[in-house]
mmCIF file of C-alpha atoms in Angstrom:
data_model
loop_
_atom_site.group_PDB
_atom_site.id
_atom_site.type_symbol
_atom_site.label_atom_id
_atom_site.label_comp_id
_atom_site.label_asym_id
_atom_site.label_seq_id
_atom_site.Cartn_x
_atom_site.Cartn_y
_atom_site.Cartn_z
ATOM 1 C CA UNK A 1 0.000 0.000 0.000
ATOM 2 C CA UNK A 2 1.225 3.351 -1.004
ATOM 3 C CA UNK A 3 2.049 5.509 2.244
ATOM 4 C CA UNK A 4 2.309 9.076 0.854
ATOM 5 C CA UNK A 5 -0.699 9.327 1.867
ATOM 6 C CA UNK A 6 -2.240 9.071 5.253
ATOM 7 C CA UNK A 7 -5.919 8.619 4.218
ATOM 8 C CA UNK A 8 -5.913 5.533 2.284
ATOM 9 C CA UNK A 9 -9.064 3.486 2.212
ATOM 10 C CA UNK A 10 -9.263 0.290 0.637
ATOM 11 C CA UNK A 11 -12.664 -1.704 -0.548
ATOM 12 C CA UNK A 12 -13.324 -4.229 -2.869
ATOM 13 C CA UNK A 13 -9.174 -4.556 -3.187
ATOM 14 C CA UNK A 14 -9.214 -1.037 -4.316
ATOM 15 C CA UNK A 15 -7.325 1.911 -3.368
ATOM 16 C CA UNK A 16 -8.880 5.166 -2.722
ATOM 17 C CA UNK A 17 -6.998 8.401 -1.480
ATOM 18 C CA UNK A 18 -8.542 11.138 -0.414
ATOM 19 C CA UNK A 19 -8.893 13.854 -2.848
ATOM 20 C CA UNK A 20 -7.863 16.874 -0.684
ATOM 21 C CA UNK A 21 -4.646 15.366 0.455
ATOM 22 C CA UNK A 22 -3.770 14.160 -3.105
ATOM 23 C CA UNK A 23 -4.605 18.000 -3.852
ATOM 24 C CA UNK A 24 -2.419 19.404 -1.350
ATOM 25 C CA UNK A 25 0.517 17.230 -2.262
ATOM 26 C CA UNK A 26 0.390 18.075 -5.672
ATOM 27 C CA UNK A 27 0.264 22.167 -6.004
ATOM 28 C CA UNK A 28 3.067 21.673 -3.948
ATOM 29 C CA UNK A 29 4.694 21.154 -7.720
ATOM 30 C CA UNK A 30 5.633 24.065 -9.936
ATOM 31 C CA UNK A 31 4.859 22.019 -12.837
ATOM 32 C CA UNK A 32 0.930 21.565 -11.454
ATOM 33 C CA UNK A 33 0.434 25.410 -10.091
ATOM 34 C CA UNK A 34 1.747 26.792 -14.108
ATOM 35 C CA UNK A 35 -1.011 24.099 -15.471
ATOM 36 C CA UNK A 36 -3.327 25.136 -12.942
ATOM 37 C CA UNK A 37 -3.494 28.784 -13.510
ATOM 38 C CA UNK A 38 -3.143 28.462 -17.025
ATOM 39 C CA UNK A 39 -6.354 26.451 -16.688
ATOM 40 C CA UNK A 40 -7.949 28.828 -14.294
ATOM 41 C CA UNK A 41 -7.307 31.960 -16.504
ATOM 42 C CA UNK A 42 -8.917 29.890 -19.712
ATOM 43 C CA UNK A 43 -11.840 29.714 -17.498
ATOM 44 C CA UNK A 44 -12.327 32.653 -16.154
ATOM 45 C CA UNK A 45 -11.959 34.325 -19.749
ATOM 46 C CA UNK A 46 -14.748 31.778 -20.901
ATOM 47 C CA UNK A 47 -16.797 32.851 -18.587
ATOM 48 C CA UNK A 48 -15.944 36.974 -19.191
ATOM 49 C CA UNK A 49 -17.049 35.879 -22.904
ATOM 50 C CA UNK A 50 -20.315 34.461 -22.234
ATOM 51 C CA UNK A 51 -21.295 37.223 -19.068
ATOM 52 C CA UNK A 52 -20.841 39.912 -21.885
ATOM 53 C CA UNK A 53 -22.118 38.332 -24.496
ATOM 54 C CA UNK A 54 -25.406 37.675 -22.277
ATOM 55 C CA UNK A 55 -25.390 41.215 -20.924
ATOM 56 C CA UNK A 56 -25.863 42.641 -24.401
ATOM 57 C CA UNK A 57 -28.127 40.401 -24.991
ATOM 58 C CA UNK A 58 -26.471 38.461 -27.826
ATOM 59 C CA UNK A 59 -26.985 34.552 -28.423
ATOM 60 C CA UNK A 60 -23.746 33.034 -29.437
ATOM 61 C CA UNK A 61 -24.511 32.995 -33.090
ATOM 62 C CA UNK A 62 -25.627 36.497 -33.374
ATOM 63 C CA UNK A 63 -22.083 37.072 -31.432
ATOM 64 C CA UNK A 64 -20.410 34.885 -34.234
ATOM 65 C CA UNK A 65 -21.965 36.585 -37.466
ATOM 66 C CA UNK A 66 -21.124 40.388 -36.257
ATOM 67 C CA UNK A 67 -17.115 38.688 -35.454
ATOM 68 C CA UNK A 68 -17.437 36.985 -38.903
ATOM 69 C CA UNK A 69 -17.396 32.928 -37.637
ATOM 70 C CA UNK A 70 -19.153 30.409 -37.481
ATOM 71 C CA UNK A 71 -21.078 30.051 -33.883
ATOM 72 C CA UNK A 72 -19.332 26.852 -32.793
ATOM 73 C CA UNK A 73 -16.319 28.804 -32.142
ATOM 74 C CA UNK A 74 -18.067 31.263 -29.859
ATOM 75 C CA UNK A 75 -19.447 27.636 -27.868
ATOM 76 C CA UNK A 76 -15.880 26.757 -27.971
ATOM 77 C CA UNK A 77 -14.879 29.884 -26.524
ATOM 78 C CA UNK A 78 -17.488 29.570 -23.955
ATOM 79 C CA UNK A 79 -16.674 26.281 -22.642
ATOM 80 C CA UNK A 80 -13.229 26.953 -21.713
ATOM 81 C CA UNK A 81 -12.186 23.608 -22.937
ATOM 82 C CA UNK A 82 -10.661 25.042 -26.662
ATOM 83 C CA UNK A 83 -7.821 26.776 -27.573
ATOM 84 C CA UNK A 84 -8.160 29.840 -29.719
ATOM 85 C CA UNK A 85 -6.297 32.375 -31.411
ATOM 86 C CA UNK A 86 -5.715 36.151 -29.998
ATOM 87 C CA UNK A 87 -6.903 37.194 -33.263
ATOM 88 C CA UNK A 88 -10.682 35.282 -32.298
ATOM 89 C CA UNK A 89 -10.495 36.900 -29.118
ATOM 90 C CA UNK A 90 -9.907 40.111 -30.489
ATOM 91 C CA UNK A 91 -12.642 40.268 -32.894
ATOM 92 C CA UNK A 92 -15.045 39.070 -30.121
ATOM 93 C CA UNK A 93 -13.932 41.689 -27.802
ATOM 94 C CA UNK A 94 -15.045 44.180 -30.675
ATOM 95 C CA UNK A 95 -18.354 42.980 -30.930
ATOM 96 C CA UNK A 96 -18.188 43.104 -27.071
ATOM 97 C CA UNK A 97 -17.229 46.565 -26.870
ATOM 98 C CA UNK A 98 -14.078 45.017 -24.531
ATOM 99 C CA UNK A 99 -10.989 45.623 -24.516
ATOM 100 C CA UNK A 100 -7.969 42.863 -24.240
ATOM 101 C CA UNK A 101 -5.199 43.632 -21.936
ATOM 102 C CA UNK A 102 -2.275 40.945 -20.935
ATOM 103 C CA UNK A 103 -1.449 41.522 -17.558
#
């Protein structure tokens, strides 16, 4: 049995940890926290992207025809799970009336 871990249950033969101690021991690594905030700042900017697009009252294909693509890359966008290009977000920001800024 693995002891890096004090929380170890086993049933059925199988191992379990428990999630927040895995968690811990792993943004311990400078490898996880760069993946990790990379990941939280995709999803954050998904949901900035859908927030304004719902506050002007745009559906996500109306959004796509005034940036000039097709309205599965504004989904995309919006579920955080899809690269895209700073030229996309750029032309969505202009129908948006937002503004990009890398901080």
């Amino acid at each position: 049995m693995n002891r890096k871990y004090k929380n170890v249950k086993t049933i059925g033969g199988e191992v379990f940890y428990i999630a927040d101690e895995v968690f811990k021991k792993w943004t311990k690594s400078k490898k996880f926290q760069k993946a990790y905030n990379e990941e939280l700042a995709r999803l954050i900017l998904a949901r900035q992207i859908r927030e304004s697009r719902r506050e002007r009252r745009l559906t996500q294909k109306k959004l796509a025809d005034k940036a000039g693509m097709p309205q599965s890359v504004i989904a995309r966008m919006e579920s955080g799970r899809h690269s895209f290009s700073l030229g996309t977000l750029y032309r969505v920001s202009k129908v948006l009336h937002k503004e990009v800024q890398l901080v």
